[in-house]
PDB file of C-alpha atoms in Angstrom:
ATOM      1  CA  LEU A 868       0.000   0.000   0.000  1.00 47.00           C
ATOM      2  CA  THR A 869       1.065   3.554  -0.549  1.00 51.00           C
ATOM      3  CA  THR A 870       1.048   6.098   2.270  1.00 53.00           C
ATOM      4  CA  GLU A 871      -2.050   7.709   0.683  1.00 67.00           C
ATOM      5  CA  ALA A 872      -3.971   4.417   1.018  1.00 81.00           C
ATOM      6  CA  ARG A 873      -3.512   4.188   4.788  1.00 93.00           C
ATOM      7  CA  PHE A 874      -5.981   5.338   7.393  1.00 96.00           C
ATOM      8  CA  GLU A 875      -5.964   6.961  10.810  1.00 97.00           C
ATOM      9  CA  LEU A 876      -8.967   4.885  11.887  1.00 97.00           C
ATOM     10  CA  ALA A 877     -10.333   1.502  10.822  1.00 97.00           C
ATOM     11  CA  PHE A 878     -13.348  -0.315  12.307  1.00 97.00           C
ATOM     12  CA  SER A 879     -14.815  -3.810  12.154  1.00 96.00           C
ATOM     13  CA  SER A 880     -17.903  -5.150  13.882  1.00 91.00           C
ATOM     14  CA  TYR A 881     -20.172  -8.048  14.672  1.00 87.00           C
ATOM     15  CA  GLY A 882     -19.450 -11.369  13.098  1.00 84.00           C
ATOM     16  CA  ALA A 883     -16.450 -10.523  10.922  1.00 92.00           C
ATOM     17  CA  VAL A 884     -13.694 -12.425  12.726  1.00 94.00           C
ATOM     18  CA  GLY A 885     -15.416 -15.809  12.465  1.00 91.00           C
ATOM     19  CA  TRP A 886     -15.241 -15.682   8.661  1.00 91.00           C
ATOM     20  CA  MET A 887     -11.462 -15.204   8.573  1.00 94.00           C
ATOM     21  CA  PRO A 888      -9.607 -18.458   7.771  1.00 94.00           C
ATOM     22  CA  ASP A 889      -6.244 -17.011   8.881  1.00 96.00           C
ATOM     23  CA  LEU A 890      -6.197 -14.602  11.830  1.00 96.00           C
ATOM     24  CA  ASP A 891      -2.517 -13.731  11.428  1.00 97.00           C
ATOM     25  CA  ARG A 892      -3.026 -12.748   7.807  1.00 97.00           C
ATOM     26  CA  TRP A 893      -6.123 -10.720   8.740  1.00 97.00           C
ATOM     27  CA  ALA A 894      -4.240  -8.908  11.518  1.00 98.00           C
ATOM     28  CA  SER A 895      -1.335  -8.172   9.145  1.00 97.00           C
ATOM     29  CA  GLY A 896      -3.845  -6.689   6.719  1.00 96.00           C
ATOM     30  CA  VAL A 897      -5.276  -4.510   9.472  1.00 97.00           C
ATOM     31  CA  ARG A 898      -1.761  -3.339  10.331  1.00 97.00           C
ATOM     32  CA  GLY A 899      -1.069  -2.661   6.656  1.00 96.00           C
ATOM     33  CA  ILE A 900      -3.945  -0.197   6.231  1.00 96.00           C
ATOM     34  CA  LEU A 901      -3.085   1.926   9.275  1.00 97.00           C
ATOM     35  CA  ARG A 902      -0.936   5.014   9.214  1.00 96.00           C
ATOM     36  CA  PRO A 903       1.713   5.299  11.927  1.00 97.00           C
ATOM     37  CA  GLY A 904      -0.263   6.022  15.092  1.00 98.00           C
ATOM     38  CA  GLY A 905      -3.495   4.862  13.423  1.00 98.00           C
ATOM     39  CA  ARG A 906      -6.120   3.029  15.449  1.00 98.00           C
ATOM     40  CA  PHE A 907      -8.174  -0.101  14.730  1.00 98.00           C
ATOM     41  CA  VAL A 908     -11.385  -0.635  16.704  1.00 98.00           C
ATOM     42  CA  LEU A 909     -13.159  -3.999  16.790  1.00 98.00           C
ATOM     43  CA  VAL A 910     -16.563  -4.761  18.329  1.00 97.00           C
ATOM     44  CA  GLU A 911     -17.385  -8.436  18.023  1.00 95.00           C
ATOM     45  CA  PHE A 912     -19.595 -11.159  19.442  1.00 92.00           C
ATOM     46  CA  HIS A 913     -17.721 -12.958  22.194  1.00 93.00           C
ATOM     47  CA  PRO A 914     -16.726 -16.436  20.987  1.00 89.00           C
ATOM     48  CA  LEU A 915     -18.268 -18.010  24.112  1.00 85.00           C
ATOM     49  CA  ILE A 916     -21.760 -17.332  22.755  1.00 82.00           C
ATOM     50  CA  TRP A 917     -21.482 -20.119  20.182  1.00 78.00           C
ATOM     51  CA  SER A 918     -20.894 -22.722  22.910  1.00 79.00           C
ATOM     52  CA  PHE A 919     -24.319 -22.242  24.526  1.00 75.00           C
ATOM     53  CA  ASP A 920     -27.792 -23.474  23.637  1.00 68.00           C
ATOM     54  CA  ALA A 921     -31.146 -22.475  25.140  1.00 59.00           C
ATOM     55  CA  ALA A 922     -32.273 -26.028  25.921  1.00 60.00           C
ATOM     56  CA  ALA A 923     -29.020 -27.903  26.485  1.00 56.00           C
ATOM     57  CA  GLY A 924     -26.815 -25.294  28.147  1.00 59.00           C
ATOM     58  CA  LEU A 925     -23.381 -26.087  26.763  1.00 57.00           C
ATOM     59  CA  THR A 926     -23.318 -27.366  23.187  1.00 61.00           C
ATOM     60  CA  ARG A 927     -20.926 -29.416  21.103  1.00 60.00           C
ATOM     61  CA  ASP A 928     -19.409 -26.187  19.727  1.00 71.00           C
ATOM     62  CA  ASP A 929     -16.164 -26.470  21.643  1.00 79.00           C
ATOM     63  CA  TYR A 930     -14.630 -23.072  22.470  1.00 84.00           C
ATOM     64  CA  PHE A 931     -11.204 -24.445  21.491  1.00 88.00           C
ATOM     65  CA  GLN A 932     -12.229 -26.219  18.266  1.00 83.00           C
ATOM     66  CA  ARG A 933     -10.696 -24.486  15.287  1.00 79.00           C
ATOM     67  CA  GLY A 934     -12.847 -25.753  12.456  1.00 75.00           C
ATOM     68  CA  PRO A 935     -13.640 -24.828   9.866  1.00 87.00           C
ATOM     69  CA  PHE A 936     -17.313 -25.329  10.620  1.00 82.00           C
ATOM     70  CA  ILE A 937     -19.118 -26.072   7.362  1.00 85.00           C
ATOM     71  CA  GLU A 938     -22.836 -25.347   7.486  1.00 78.00           C
ATOM     72  CA  PRO A 939     -25.471 -23.217   5.750  1.00 73.00           C
ATOM     73  CA  VAL A 940     -25.526 -19.620   6.948  1.00 72.00           C
ATOM     74  CA  GLY A 941     -29.311 -19.426   7.163  1.00 69.00           C
ATOM     75  CA  ASP A 942     -31.212 -16.150   7.321  1.00 68.00           C
ATOM     76  CA  TYR A 943     -29.888 -14.632  10.516  1.00 64.00           C
ATOM     77  CA  VAL A 944     -31.054 -11.169   9.428  1.00 64.00           C
ATOM     78  CA  ALA A 945     -34.710 -12.262   9.239  1.00 67.00           C
ATOM     79  CA  ASP A 946     -34.279 -14.326  12.426  1.00 65.00           C
ATOM     80  CA  SER A 947     -33.009 -11.239  14.272  1.00 64.00           C
ATOM     81  CA  GLY A 948     -35.879  -9.042  13.032  1.00 63.00           C
ATOM     82  CA  SER A 949     -36.562  -6.167  15.430  1.00 64.00           C
ATOM     83  CA  SER A 950     -33.281  -6.709  17.261  1.00 61.00           C
ATOM     84  CA  LEU A 951     -31.579  -5.363  14.135  1.00 61.00           C
ATOM     85  CA  GLY A 952     -34.083  -2.516  13.878  1.00 65.00           C
ATOM     86  CA  ALA A 953     -36.653  -4.074  11.519  1.00 65.00           C
ATOM     87  CA  VAL A 954     -40.015  -2.321  11.698  1.00 71.00           C
ATOM     88  CA  THR A 955     -41.894  -4.960   9.693  1.00 75.00           C
ATOM     89  CA  GLU A 956     -41.470  -8.701   9.511  1.00 74.00           C
ATOM     90  CA  ALA A 957     -39.677  -9.825   6.367  1.00 69.00           C
ATOM     91  CA  PRO A 958     -40.218 -13.200   4.747  1.00 74.00           C
ATOM     92  CA  ARG A 959     -37.543 -15.659   5.800  1.00 74.00           C
ATOM     93  CA  GLY A 960     -35.297 -16.794   2.968  1.00 74.00           C
ATOM     94  CA  ASP A 961     -33.566 -20.118   2.577  1.00 77.00           C
ATOM     95  CA  ASN A 962     -29.813 -20.221   2.125  1.00 76.00           C
ATOM     96  CA  PRO A 963     -28.757 -23.873   1.879  1.00 79.00           C
ATOM     97  CA  ILE A 964     -25.288 -23.039   0.500  1.00 83.00           C
ATOM     98  CA  PRO A 965     -22.599 -24.241   2.931  1.00 86.00           C
ATOM     99  CA  ALA A 966     -20.165 -21.673   4.290  1.00 86.00           C
ATOM    100  CA  ALA A 967     -16.968 -22.092   6.284  1.00 89.00           C
ATOM    101  CA  SER A 968     -16.702 -20.294   9.617  1.00 87.00           C
ATOM    102  CA  PHE A 969     -14.041 -20.451  12.300  1.00 90.00           C
ATOM    103  CA  GLN A 970     -14.031 -20.381  16.085  1.00 88.00           C
ATOM    104  CA  TYR A 971     -11.275 -18.239  17.603  1.00 93.00           C
ATOM    105  CA  GLY A 972     -10.858 -17.596  21.294  1.00 94.00           C
ATOM    106  CA  LEU A 973     -10.649 -14.049  22.560  1.00 96.00           C
ATOM    107  CA  ALA A 974      -6.937 -14.424  23.315  1.00 97.00           C
ATOM    108  CA  GLU A 975      -6.239 -15.655  19.771  1.00 96.00           C
ATOM    109  CA  THR A 976      -7.834 -12.568  18.262  1.00 97.00           C
ATOM    110  CA  VAL A 977      -5.901 -10.225  20.563  1.00 98.00           C
ATOM    111  CA  GLN A 978      -2.621 -12.105  20.050  1.00 98.00           C
ATOM    112  CA  ALA A 979      -2.939 -12.002  16.252  1.00 98.00           C
ATOM    113  CA  LEU A 980      -3.214  -8.198  16.384  1.00 98.00           C
ATOM    114  CA  VAL A 981      -0.308  -7.875  18.839  1.00 98.00           C
ATOM    115  CA  LYS A 982       1.823 -10.269  16.755  1.00 98.00           C
ATOM    116  CA  ALA A 983       1.168  -8.024  13.735  1.00 98.00           C
ATOM    117  CA  GLY A 984       2.858  -5.193  15.615  1.00 98.00           C
ATOM    118  CA  LEU A 985      -0.216  -3.397  16.935  1.00 98.00           C
ATOM    119  CA  GLN A 986      -0.308  -2.105  20.503  1.00 98.00           C
ATOM    120  CA  LEU A 987      -3.321  -3.016  22.624  1.00 98.00           C
ATOM    121  CA  GLU A 988      -4.956   0.092  24.104  1.00 98.00           C
ATOM    122  CA  ARG A 989      -8.207  -1.250  25.480  1.00 98.00           C
ATOM    123  CA  LEU A 990     -10.080  -4.541  25.834  1.00 98.00           C
ATOM    124  CA  VAL A 991     -13.613  -4.731  27.275  1.00 98.00           C
ATOM    125  CA  GLU A 992     -16.300  -7.416  27.565  1.00 97.00           C
ATOM    126  CA  TRP A 993     -20.056  -6.883  27.861  1.00 96.00           C
ATOM    127  CA  PRO A 994     -22.812  -9.138  29.298  1.00 94.00           C
ATOM    128  CA  TYR A 995     -25.169  -8.369  26.401  1.00 94.00           C
ATOM    129  CA  ALA A 996     -25.288  -8.736  22.633  1.00 91.00           C
ATOM    130  CA  ASN A 997     -26.503  -6.042  20.259  1.00 88.00           C
ATOM    131  CA  GLY A 998     -28.751  -7.408  17.558  1.00 76.00           C
ATOM    132  CA  CYS A 999     -27.767 -11.082  17.956  1.00 71.00           C
ATOM    133  CA  LYS A1000     -30.948 -13.066  18.542  1.00 72.00           C
ATOM    134  CA  HIS A1001     -29.198 -16.172  19.831  1.00 77.00           C
ATOM    135  CA  PRO A1002     -31.680 -18.883  20.982  1.00 77.00           C
ATOM    136  CA  ALA A1003     -30.274 -18.931  24.539  1.00 80.00           C
ATOM    137  CA  LEU A1004     -30.850 -15.191  25.101  1.00 86.00           C
ATOM    138  CA  VAL A1005     -33.856 -13.049  26.019  1.00 87.00           C
ATOM    139  CA  ALA A1006     -34.703  -9.551  24.831  1.00 87.00           C
ATOM    140  CA  ALA A1007     -33.669  -6.577  26.959  1.00 90.00           C
ATOM    141  CA  GLU A1008     -33.941  -2.804  26.561  1.00 88.00           C
ATOM    142  CA  GLY A1009     -32.185  -1.047  23.706  1.00 85.00           C
ATOM    143  CA  ARG A1010     -32.355  -3.965  21.217  1.00 84.00           C
ATOM    144  CA  ARG A1011     -29.944  -5.909  23.391  1.00 89.00           C
ATOM    145  CA  TRP A1012     -30.028  -9.596  24.218  1.00 89.00           C
ATOM    146  CA  VAL A1013     -29.019 -10.993  27.612  1.00 91.00           C
ATOM    147  CA  TRP A1014     -28.877 -14.253  29.522  1.00 88.00           C
ATOM    148  CA  PRO A1015     -32.220 -15.223  31.092  1.00 87.00           C
ATOM    149  CA  PRO A1016     -32.704 -14.519  34.814  1.00 89.00           C
ATOM    150  CA  GLY A1017     -31.058 -17.193  36.947  1.00 87.00           C
ATOM    151  CA  ILE A1018     -28.353 -17.995  34.385  1.00 83.00           C
ATOM    152  CA  ALA A1019     -24.792 -17.035  35.257  1.00 85.00           C
ATOM    153  CA  ARG A1020     -23.669 -14.222  32.960  1.00 86.00           C
ATOM    154  CA  VAL A1021     -20.644 -14.682  30.741  1.00 87.00           C
ATOM    155  CA  PRO A1022     -19.526 -12.176  28.110  1.00 93.00           C
ATOM    156  CA  LEU A1023     -21.597 -11.896  24.948  1.00 93.00           C
ATOM    157  CA  MET A1024     -19.593  -9.179  23.178  1.00 95.00           C
ATOM    158  CA  PHE A1025     -16.135  -7.697  23.404  1.00 97.00           C
ATOM    159  CA  GLY A1026     -14.470  -4.610  22.088  1.00 98.00           C
ATOM    160  CA  LEU A1027     -10.870  -3.603  21.641  1.00 98.00           C
ATOM    161  CA  SER A1028      -8.718  -0.896  20.241  1.00 98.00           C
ATOM    162  CA  VAL A1029      -5.163  -1.298  19.000  1.00 98.00           C
ATOM    163  CA  ARG A1030      -2.787   1.301  17.624  1.00 98.00           C
ATOM    164  CA  ALA A1031      -0.032   1.129  15.043  1.00 98.00           C
ATOM    165  CA  PRO A1032       3.318   2.284  16.428  1.00 97.00           C
ATOM    166  CA  GLY A1033       4.563   5.722  15.496  1.00 93.00           C
TER     167      GLY A1033
END
């Protein structure tokens, strides 16, 4: 990249990391688009969420399994409906085409960015999910989803910011 193609700020959100087959390559790409001193901000669903099920509690989706997981994506936008801001119900579409997704632990995501030469500024976890209508969660205020009453809370989202040196 040329200096003109680099940015002071880059952002990624919700559900992007799980589609990356190579975290180190992704993190190097993030580093490559930042100017010296530039910041990358990531807000993402916490990887623990995929290991829980409403009926069974823990599922077979092992937090440490690296996949790839090959399965149809489905229509998560229609499934999420009002939690994503929909004001009318849309017809649900079928998407039977298999897609590959990957499970990365929180530490793996952070380490990939640090290994790429980025400096961790902030890491936070939240006990709610914005817009993710996961079957184990119940609706809360502000289009957020939370664990049902009586269930121990674990993180549902995390956020971080890293900065390029310089």
